XYZ file of C-alpha atoms in Angstrom:
606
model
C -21.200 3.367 -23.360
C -18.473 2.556 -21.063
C -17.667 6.002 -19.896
C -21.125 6.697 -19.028
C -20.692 3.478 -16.847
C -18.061 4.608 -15.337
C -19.215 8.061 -14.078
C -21.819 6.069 -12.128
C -19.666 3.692 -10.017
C -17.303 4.618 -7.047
C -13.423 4.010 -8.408
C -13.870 4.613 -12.009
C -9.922 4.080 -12.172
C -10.917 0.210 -11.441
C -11.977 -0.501 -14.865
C -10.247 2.179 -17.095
C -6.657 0.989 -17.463
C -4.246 2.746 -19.263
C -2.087 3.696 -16.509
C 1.633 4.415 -16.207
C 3.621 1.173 -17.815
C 0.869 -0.661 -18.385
C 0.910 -2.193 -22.328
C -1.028 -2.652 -24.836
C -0.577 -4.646 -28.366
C -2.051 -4.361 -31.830
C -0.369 -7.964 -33.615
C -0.270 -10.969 -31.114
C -0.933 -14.883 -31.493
C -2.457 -15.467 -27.972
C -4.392 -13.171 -25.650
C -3.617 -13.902 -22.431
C -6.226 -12.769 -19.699
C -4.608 -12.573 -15.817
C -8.361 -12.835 -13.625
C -7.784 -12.035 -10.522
C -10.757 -12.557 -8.353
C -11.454 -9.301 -5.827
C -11.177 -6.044 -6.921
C -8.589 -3.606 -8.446
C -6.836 -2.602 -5.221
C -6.160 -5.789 -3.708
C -5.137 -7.365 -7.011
C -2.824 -4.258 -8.164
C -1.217 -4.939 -4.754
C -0.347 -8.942 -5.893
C 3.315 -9.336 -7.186
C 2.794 -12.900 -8.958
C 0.156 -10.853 -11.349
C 2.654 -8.264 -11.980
C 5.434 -10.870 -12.770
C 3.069 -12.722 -14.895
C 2.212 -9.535 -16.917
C 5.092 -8.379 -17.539
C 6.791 -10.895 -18.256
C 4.110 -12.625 -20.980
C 3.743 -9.302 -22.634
C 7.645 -9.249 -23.145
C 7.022 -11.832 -25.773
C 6.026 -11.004 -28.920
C 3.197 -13.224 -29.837
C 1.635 -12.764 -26.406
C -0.652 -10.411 -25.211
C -1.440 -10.281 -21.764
C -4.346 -7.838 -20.255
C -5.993 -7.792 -17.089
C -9.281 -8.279 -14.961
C -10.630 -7.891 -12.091
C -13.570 -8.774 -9.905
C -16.291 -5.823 -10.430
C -17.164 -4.212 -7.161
C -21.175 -4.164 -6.775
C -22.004 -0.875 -8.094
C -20.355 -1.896 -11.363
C -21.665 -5.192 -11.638
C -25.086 -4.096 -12.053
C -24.078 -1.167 -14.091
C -22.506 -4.054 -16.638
C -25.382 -6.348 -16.328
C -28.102 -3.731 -16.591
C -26.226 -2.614 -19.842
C -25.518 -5.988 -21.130
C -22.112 -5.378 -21.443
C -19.703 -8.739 -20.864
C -16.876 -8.017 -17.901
C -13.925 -7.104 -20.309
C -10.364 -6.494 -19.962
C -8.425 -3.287 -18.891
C -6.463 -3.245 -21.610
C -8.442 -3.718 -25.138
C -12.186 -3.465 -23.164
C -13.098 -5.999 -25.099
C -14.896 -9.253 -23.391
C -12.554 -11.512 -21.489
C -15.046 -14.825 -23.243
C -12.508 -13.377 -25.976
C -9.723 -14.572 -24.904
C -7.317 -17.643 -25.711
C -6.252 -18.211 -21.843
C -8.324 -17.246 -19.165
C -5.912 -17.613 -15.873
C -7.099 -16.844 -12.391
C -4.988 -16.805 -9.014
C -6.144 -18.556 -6.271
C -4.625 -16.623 -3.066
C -7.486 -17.345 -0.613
C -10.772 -20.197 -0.974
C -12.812 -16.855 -0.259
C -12.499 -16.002 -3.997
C -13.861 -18.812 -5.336
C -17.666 -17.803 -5.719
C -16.023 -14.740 -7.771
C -14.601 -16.929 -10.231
C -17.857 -18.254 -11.142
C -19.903 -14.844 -10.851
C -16.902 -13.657 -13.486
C -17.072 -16.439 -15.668
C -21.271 -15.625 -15.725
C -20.395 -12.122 -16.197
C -18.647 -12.500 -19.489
C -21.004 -15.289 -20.683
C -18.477 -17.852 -20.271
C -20.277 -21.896 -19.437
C -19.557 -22.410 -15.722
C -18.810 -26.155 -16.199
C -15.408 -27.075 -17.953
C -17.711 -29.686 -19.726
C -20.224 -27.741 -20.922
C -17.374 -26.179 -23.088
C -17.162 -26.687 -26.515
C -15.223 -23.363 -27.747
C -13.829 -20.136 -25.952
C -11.094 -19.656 -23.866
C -9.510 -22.326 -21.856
C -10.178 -21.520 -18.003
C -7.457 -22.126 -15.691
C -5.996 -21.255 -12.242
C -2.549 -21.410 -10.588
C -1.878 -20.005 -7.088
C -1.407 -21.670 -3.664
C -5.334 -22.669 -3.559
C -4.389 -24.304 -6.999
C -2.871 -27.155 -4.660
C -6.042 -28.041 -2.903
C -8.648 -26.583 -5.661
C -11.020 -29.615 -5.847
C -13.907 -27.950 -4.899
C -13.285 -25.638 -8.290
C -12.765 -29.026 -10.302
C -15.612 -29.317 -12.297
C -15.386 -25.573 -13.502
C -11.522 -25.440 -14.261
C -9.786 -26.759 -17.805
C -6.648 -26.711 -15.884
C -4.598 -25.629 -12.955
C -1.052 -24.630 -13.443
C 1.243 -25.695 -9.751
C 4.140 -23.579 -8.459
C 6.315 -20.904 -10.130
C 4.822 -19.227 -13.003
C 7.652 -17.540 -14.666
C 9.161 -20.665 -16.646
C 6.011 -22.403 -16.842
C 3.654 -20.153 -18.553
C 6.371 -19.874 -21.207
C 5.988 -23.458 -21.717
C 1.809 -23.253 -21.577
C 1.915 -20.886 -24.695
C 4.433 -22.527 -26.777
C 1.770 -25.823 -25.678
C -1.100 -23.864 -26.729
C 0.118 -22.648 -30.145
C 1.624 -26.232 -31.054
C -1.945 -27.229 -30.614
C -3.979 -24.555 -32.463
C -1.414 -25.647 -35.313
C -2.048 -29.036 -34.817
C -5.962 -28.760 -35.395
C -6.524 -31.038 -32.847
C -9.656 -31.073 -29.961
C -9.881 -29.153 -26.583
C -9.147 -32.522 -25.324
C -6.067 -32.748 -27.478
C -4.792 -29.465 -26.119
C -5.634 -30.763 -22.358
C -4.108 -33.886 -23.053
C -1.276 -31.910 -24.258
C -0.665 -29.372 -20.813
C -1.133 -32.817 -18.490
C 2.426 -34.051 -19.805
C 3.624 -30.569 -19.160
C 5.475 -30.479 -15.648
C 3.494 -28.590 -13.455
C 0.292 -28.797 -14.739
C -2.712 -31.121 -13.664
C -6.020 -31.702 -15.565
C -8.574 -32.385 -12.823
C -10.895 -34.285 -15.730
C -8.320 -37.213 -16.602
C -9.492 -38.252 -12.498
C -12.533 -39.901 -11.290
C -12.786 -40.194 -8.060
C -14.104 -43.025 -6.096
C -15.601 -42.486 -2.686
C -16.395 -44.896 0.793
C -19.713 -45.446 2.218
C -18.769 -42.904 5.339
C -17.950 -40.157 2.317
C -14.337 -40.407 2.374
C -12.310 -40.487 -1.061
C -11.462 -44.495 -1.779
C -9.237 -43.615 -4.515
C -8.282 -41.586 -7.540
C -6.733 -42.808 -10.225
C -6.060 -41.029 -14.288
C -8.804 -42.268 -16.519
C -6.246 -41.528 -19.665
C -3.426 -43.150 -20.894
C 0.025 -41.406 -20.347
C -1.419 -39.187 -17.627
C 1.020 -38.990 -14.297
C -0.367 -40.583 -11.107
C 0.639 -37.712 -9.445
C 1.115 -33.676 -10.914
C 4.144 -32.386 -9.533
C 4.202 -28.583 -9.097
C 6.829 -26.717 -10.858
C 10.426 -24.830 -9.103
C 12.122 -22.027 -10.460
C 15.915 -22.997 -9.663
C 17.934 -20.111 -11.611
C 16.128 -17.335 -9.038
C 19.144 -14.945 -9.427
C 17.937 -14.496 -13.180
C 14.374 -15.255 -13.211
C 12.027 -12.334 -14.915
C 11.697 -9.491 -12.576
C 9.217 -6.394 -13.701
C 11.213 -3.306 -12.563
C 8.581 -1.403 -14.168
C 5.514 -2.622 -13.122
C 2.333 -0.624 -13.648
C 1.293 2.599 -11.731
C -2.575 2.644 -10.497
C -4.069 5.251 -10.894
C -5.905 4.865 -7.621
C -4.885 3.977 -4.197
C -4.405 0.266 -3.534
C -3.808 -2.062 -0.402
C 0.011 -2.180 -0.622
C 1.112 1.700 -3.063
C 4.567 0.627 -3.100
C 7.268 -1.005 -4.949
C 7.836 -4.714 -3.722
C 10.985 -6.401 -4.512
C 11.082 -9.949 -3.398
C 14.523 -10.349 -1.846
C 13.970 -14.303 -1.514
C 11.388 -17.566 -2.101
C 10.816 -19.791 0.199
C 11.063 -20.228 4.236
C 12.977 -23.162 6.144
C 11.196 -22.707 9.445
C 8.906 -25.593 9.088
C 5.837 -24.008 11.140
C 3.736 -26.850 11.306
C 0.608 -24.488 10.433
C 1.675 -22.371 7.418
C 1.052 -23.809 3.942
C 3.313 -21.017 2.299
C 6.014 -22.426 4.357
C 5.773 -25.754 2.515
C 4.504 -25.327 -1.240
C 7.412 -22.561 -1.566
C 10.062 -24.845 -0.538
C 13.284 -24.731 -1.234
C 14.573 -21.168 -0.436
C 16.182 -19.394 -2.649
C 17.694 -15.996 -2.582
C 18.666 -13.075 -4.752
C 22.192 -11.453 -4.430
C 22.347 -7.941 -2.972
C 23.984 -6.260 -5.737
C 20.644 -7.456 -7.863
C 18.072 -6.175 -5.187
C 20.264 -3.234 -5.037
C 19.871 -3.057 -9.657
C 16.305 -3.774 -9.142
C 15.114 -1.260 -6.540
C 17.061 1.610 -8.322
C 15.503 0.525 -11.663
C 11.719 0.404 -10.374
C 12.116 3.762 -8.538
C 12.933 5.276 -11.586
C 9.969 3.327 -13.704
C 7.809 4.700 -11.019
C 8.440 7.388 -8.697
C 7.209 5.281 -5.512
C 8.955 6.634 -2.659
C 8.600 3.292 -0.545
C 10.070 -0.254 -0.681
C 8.813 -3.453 0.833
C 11.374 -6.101 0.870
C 9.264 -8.981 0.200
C 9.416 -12.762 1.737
C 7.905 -15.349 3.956
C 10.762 -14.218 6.354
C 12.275 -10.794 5.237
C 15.091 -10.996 8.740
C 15.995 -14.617 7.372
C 17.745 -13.375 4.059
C 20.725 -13.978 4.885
C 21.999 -10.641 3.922
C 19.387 -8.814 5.620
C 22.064 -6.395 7.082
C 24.033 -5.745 4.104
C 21.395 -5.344 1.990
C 19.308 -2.535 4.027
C 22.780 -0.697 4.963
C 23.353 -0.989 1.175
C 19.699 0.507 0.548
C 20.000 3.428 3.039
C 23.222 4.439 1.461
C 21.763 4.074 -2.173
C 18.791 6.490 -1.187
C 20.175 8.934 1.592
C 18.531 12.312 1.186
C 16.128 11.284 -1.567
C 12.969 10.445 1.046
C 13.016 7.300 -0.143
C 12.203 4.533 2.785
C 12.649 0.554 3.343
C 10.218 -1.514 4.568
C 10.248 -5.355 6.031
C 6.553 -6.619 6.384
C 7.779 -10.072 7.561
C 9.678 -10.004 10.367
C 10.752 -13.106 13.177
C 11.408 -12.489 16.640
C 14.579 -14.120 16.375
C 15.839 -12.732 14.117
C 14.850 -8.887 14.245
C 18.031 -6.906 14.477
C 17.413 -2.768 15.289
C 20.172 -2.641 12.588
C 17.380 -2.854 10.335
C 16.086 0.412 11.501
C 17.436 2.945 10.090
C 16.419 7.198 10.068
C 15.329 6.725 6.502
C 12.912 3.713 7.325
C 9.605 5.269 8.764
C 8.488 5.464 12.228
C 5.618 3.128 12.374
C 4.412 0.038 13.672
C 5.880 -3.509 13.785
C 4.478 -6.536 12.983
C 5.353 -9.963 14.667
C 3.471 -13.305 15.091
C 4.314 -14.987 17.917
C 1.487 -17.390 17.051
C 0.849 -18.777 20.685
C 0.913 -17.842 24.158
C 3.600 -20.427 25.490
C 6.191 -22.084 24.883
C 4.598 -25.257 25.023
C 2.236 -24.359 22.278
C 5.018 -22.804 20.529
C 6.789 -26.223 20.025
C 3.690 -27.954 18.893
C 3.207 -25.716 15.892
C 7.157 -25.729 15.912
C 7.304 -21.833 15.891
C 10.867 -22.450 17.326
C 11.283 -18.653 19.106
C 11.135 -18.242 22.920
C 10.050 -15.940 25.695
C 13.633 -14.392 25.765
C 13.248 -13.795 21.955
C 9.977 -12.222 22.456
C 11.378 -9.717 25.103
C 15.110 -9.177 23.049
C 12.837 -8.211 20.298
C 10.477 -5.423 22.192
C 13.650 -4.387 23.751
C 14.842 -3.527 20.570
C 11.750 -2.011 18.961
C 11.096 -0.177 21.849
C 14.832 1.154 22.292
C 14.850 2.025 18.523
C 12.324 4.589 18.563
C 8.658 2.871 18.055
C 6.002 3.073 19.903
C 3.103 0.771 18.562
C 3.690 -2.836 17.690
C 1.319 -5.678 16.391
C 1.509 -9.017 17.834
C -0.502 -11.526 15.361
C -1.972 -14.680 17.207
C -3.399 -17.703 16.456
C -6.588 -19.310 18.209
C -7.805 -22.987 18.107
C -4.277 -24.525 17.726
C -3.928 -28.280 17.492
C -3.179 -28.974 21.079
C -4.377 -25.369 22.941
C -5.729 -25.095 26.541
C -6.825 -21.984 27.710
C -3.595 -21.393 30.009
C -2.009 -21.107 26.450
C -4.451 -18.294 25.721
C -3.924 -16.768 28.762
C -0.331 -16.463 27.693
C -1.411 -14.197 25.191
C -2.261 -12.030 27.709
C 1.337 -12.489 29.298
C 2.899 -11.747 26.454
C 0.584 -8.009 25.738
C 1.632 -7.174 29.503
C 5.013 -7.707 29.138
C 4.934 -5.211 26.500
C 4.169 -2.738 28.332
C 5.817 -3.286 31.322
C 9.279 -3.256 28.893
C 8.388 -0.378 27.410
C 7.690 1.767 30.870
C 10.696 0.770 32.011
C 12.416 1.836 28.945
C 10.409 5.118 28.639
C 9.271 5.623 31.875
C 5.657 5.744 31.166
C 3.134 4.190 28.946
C 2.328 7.051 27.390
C 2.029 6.824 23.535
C 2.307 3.162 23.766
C -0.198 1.323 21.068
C -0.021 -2.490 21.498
C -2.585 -4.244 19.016
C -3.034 -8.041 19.377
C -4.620 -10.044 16.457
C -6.249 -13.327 16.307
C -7.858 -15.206 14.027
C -8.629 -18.901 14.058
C -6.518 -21.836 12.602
C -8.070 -22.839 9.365
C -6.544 -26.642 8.752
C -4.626 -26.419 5.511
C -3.884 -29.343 3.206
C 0.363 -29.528 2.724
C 0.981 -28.919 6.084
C 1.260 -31.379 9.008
C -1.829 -30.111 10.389
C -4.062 -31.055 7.182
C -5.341 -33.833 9.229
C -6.417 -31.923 11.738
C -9.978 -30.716 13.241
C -11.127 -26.827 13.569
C -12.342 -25.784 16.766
C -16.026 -25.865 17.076
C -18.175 -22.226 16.275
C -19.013 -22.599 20.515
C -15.507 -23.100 20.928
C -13.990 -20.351 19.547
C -16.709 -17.902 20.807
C -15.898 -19.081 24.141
C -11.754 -18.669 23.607
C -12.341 -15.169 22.018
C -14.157 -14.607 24.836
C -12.171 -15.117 27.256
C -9.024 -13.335 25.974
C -10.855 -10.137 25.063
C -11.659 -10.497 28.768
C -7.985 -10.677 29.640
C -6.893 -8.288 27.272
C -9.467 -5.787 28.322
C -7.376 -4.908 31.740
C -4.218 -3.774 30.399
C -3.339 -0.377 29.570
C -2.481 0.221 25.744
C -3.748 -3.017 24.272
C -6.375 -3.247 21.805
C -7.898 -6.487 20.620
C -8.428 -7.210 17.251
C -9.979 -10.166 15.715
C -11.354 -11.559 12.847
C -14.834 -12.679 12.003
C -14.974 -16.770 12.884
C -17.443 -17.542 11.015
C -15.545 -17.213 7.547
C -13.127 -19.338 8.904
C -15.695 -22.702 8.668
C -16.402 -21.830 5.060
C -12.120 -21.466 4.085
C -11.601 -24.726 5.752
C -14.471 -26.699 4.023
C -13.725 -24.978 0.590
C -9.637 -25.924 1.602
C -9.749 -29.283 2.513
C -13.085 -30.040 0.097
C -13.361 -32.831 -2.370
C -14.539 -32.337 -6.104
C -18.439 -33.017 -4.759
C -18.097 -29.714 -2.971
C -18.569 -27.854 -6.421
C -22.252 -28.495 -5.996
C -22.084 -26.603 -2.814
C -19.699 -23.446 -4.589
C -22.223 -23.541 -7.319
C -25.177 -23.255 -5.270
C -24.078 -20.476 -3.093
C -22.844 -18.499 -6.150
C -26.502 -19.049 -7.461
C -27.917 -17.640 -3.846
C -25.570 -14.373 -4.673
C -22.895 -15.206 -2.419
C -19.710 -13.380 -3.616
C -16.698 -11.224 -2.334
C -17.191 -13.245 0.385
C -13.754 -11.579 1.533
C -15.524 -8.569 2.915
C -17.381 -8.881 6.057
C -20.233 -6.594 4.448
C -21.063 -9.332 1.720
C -20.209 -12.573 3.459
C -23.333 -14.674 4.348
C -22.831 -17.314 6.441
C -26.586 -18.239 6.589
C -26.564 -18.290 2.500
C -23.561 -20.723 2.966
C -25.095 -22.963 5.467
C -28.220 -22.881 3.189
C -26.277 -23.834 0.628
C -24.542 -27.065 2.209
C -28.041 -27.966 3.511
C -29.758 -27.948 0.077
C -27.021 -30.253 -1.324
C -26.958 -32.404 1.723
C -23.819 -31.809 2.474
C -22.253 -31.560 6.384
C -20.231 -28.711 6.628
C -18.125 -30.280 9.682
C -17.646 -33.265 7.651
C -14.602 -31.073 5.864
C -14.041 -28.402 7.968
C -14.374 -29.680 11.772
C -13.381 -33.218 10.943
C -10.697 -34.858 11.941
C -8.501 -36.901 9.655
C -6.740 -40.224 9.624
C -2.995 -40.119 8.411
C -3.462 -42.738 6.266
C -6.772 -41.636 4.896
C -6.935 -40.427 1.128
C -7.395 -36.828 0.756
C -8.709 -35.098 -2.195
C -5.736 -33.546 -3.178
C -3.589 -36.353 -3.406
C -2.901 -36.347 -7.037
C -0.738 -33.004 -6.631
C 2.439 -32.966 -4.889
C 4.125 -29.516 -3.857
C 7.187 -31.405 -3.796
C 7.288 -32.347 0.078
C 6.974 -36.069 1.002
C 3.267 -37.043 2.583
C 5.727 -39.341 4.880
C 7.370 -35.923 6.034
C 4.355 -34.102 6.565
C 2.986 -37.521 8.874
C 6.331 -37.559 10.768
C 5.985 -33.937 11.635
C 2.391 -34.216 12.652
C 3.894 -37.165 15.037
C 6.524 -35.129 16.437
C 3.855 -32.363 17.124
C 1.697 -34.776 19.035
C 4.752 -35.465 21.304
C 5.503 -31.644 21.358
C 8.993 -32.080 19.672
C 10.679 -29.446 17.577
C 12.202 -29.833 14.280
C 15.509 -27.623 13.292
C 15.790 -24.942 10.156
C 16.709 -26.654 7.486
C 19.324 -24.266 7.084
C 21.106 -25.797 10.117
C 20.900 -28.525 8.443
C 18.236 -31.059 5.782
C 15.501 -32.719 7.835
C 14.426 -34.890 5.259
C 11.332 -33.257 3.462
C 12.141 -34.503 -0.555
C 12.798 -31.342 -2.206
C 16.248 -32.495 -2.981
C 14.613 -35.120 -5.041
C 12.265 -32.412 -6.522
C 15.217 -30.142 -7.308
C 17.355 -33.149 -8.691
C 19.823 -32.916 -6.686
C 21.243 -30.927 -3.048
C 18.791 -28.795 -1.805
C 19.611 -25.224 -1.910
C 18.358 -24.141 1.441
C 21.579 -25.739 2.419
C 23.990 -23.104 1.147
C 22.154 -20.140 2.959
């Protein structure tokens, strides 16, 4: 039946599995299902799913297989049929499973959790749940998730690799226990790292604000506190991860050199809930690359962080790399680069001549120190200097609109910045011939963990009116393109971000109204979304356009990524008074991960 399927749908090598080091298991204890909610080539492209595979299937009693979110074609094809979305692996349903474990990388998934779950037959409500597998979700929407609440068992906070381990050993001591679902959930909420969003009620004020949460069982924490890998020098790494059969987003090998960023951009949620940094040595990078090259015969290498020029190795380490691989047309890659701290060391003849990426973020300095970007106008021309000087010719400056604190002189500055491009790299070439400057924007989306949780998005009439008016800037100088993305999707990800448990109502109905891979501008429906809040009376500015109180409850209160709330109120202080705060590399401003880590905090020794 299946392969009759397949020769209908675009892809076939989405659903088929069995490629190149991927595993499969006759005796187990546990199935394990990784869900990862858009389709093949964006999740083949995620390294916490390959970590996660790899290293639950190198235990014996564990089997985990893999799904993905059907693209449309194959959706109907399945429904039509009647056949349950299964597993890459076995084929068999994913309702068949013992854990059922989703990723939350972006709120735009959510609606294709739920159109999964009804694909394989599984209740949407946790509560409506009597047997199957246990649903849960980890990822860094797992920190904010209330608005997926009422449909999750569980959500598992921070690194995975120790604390799955300890979520199977849970999950068999309970099967031999005999005891209730609720046993086994009452189990994983004394597990570090874990948080049961059902031992919470919620209690809300008469202008729709949360009053208070509190644990509605005994021996539940106040507060679930996400889990750290500490040992990162030894933690699991999958040097042979599987080879798709089919092009994905990112077909190469990615070797995260480091976890974690000290920068402290007031604005970036990864740069808090991944805190403290840790790094690997170069000698293991060096074991690791050679090791998946072999296992796969990719010819590229990203070097993967928050801040790839911040390892503090950086120079060793891709010297060390171009010496490893000279002559075998093997190349280096750094997708996440600073402006202060690009070196044209790091280009070498082996690495490939294409474009840069750097995010300046804002137009001025001013703006700059709000958001606490910490690099400067002579960084910004250093940089192109270099670039330019080393042999590229097309760059990418990603931007920001709708910043706490923007006028539009700071958007004008945008414009500054695109000229100056080109005016460094005439003078350096002579002409702008050849020259391909492309400058992105999207709008800030308020995330929860960051000093800016508490405050508002710009308006839909606002940010017309600021794209506007930079595309109009941006339109007179030679070489630039303007790129931007679509605004609207940006209300939805900050109401589904900084959403209370009530907003499931609104995620359900949409997902009813067929909203899903809301990711991809040719299936997102805003009107369908709006439609949605209306019918549940709900006020989409309420969450997304709002602002907030610093001393107002938010929803996700009863998770802690390990930062202090006191820090993250302090820095939203100094960012009203447009005062920058040091790398904590130069030295520990305070956030509480020492306290997390039990003890000094190793962003300290880098």
């Amino acid at each position: 039946m299946l392969e009759s399927i397949f020769d209908k749908v675009e892809r076939p090598a989405r659903y088929t599995g069995g490629e190149l080091n991927s595993v499969f298991k006759d005796k187990y204890d546990v199935r394990f299902v990784f869900a990862f909610p858009d389709t093949y080539e964006i999740g083949m492209s995620h390294l916490g799913g390959k970590i996660i595979y790899h290293t639950l299937n190198a235990r014996e009693d564990t089997f985990c297989e893999r799904v993905f979110a059907p693209a449309a074609d194959m959706e109907q094809q399945l429904r039509q049929n009647g056949i349950e979305l299964f597993s890459l692996e076995s084929r068999r349903s994913i309702r068949e499973s013992d854990l059922l474990g989703f990723t939350l990388q972006y709120e735009m998934s959510y609606t294709n959790i739920l159109n999964m779950l009804d694909m394989a037959g599984i209740p949407l409500y946790a509560s409506r749940r009597t047997e199957g597998p246990f649903v849960f979700a980890g990822g860094p929407c797992a920190y904010h998730a209330e608005p997926l609440a009422d449909f999750m068992d569980f959500f598992a906070l921070g690194d995975g690799e120790e604390e799955l381990h300890d979520l199977i050993d849970t999950y068999r001591q309970w099967r031999a226990s005999g005891e209730s679902r609720e046993g086994f959930l009452l189990r994983i909420a004394q597990v570090p790292g874990f948080y049961v969003p059902s031992f919470y009620d919620v209690e809300y004020n008469a202008d729709g604000t949360v009053k208070a949460i509190k644990p509605n069982r005994p021996g539940v924490p106040e507060q679930a506190v996400r889990r750290v890998v500490r040992d990162f020098e030894n933690t699991f790494v999958p040097t042979a991860p599987i080879v798709p059969f089919t092009e994905t987003v990112h077909d190469r090998i990615t070797l995260e050199i480091c976890r974690g960023c000290t920068r402290g951009c007031r604005f970036c949620q990864a740069g808090y809930i991944y805190r403290p940094v840790r790094e690997r040595s170069v000698d293991k990078i060096r074991d690791m690359a050679q090791q998946t090259v072999k296992a796969t015969g990719y010819d590229e290498i990203s070097l993967s962080s928050l801040s790839s020029g911040d390892y503090s190795g950086i120079n060793e380490l891709t010297a060390a790399l171009s010496a490893d691989f000279a002559g075998k047309h093997i190349s280096a890659s750094l997708p996440s680069l600073r402006l202060d701290s690009f070196d044209p060391a790091f280009v070498s003849d082996e690495m490939r001549r294409s474009s840069l990426t750097f995010a300046p973020e804002a137009g001025s300095q001013r703006l700059r120190d709000i958001i606490n970007k910490n690099v400067t106008q002579d960084d910004f021309e250093n940089t192109m200097r270099g670039v330019f000087k080393a042999g590229y010719s097309a760059v990418k400056l990603y931007f920001m609109l709708g910043l706490p604190g923007e006028t539009y002189e700071d958007i004008a500055g945008i414009a500054g910045l695109a000229q100056l491009c080109t005016d460094i790299y005439k003078e350096i070439t002579g002409s702008t011939k050849g020259l391909r400057v492309v400058v992105s924007t999207s709008f800030f989306v308020p995330k929860p963990f960051t000093p800016f949780q508490w405050c508002a998005q710009n308006s839909e009439q606002e940010q017309t009116e600021k794209r506007r008016y930079l595309e109009g800037l941006l339109r007179k100088i030679k070489g630039v393109q303007y790129k931007y993305h679509e605004s609207k999707v940006c209300f939805i990800e900050a109401a589904l971000a900084r959403g209370d448990r009530r907003m499931s109502k609104v995620l359900y109905t949409a997902f009813k109204k067929g909203c899903k891979l809301d990711g991809w501008n040719e299936y997102f429906s805003y009107t369908k979304w709006l439609e949605a809040f209306d019918e549940c009376g709900m006020d989409i500015d309420f969450y997304a356009c709002r602002q907030r109180e610093t001393d107002e409850v938010l929803p996700w209160d009863t998770v802690s990524c390990g930062v202090d709330k006191r820090y993250f109120v302090r820095e939203y202080n100094r960012a009203l008074a447009g005062e920058t705060t040091p790398d904590c590399r130069k030295g520990c401003t305070g956030c509480g991960m020492n306290k997390l880590v039990g003890g000094k905090c190793p962003c300290e020794q880098y």
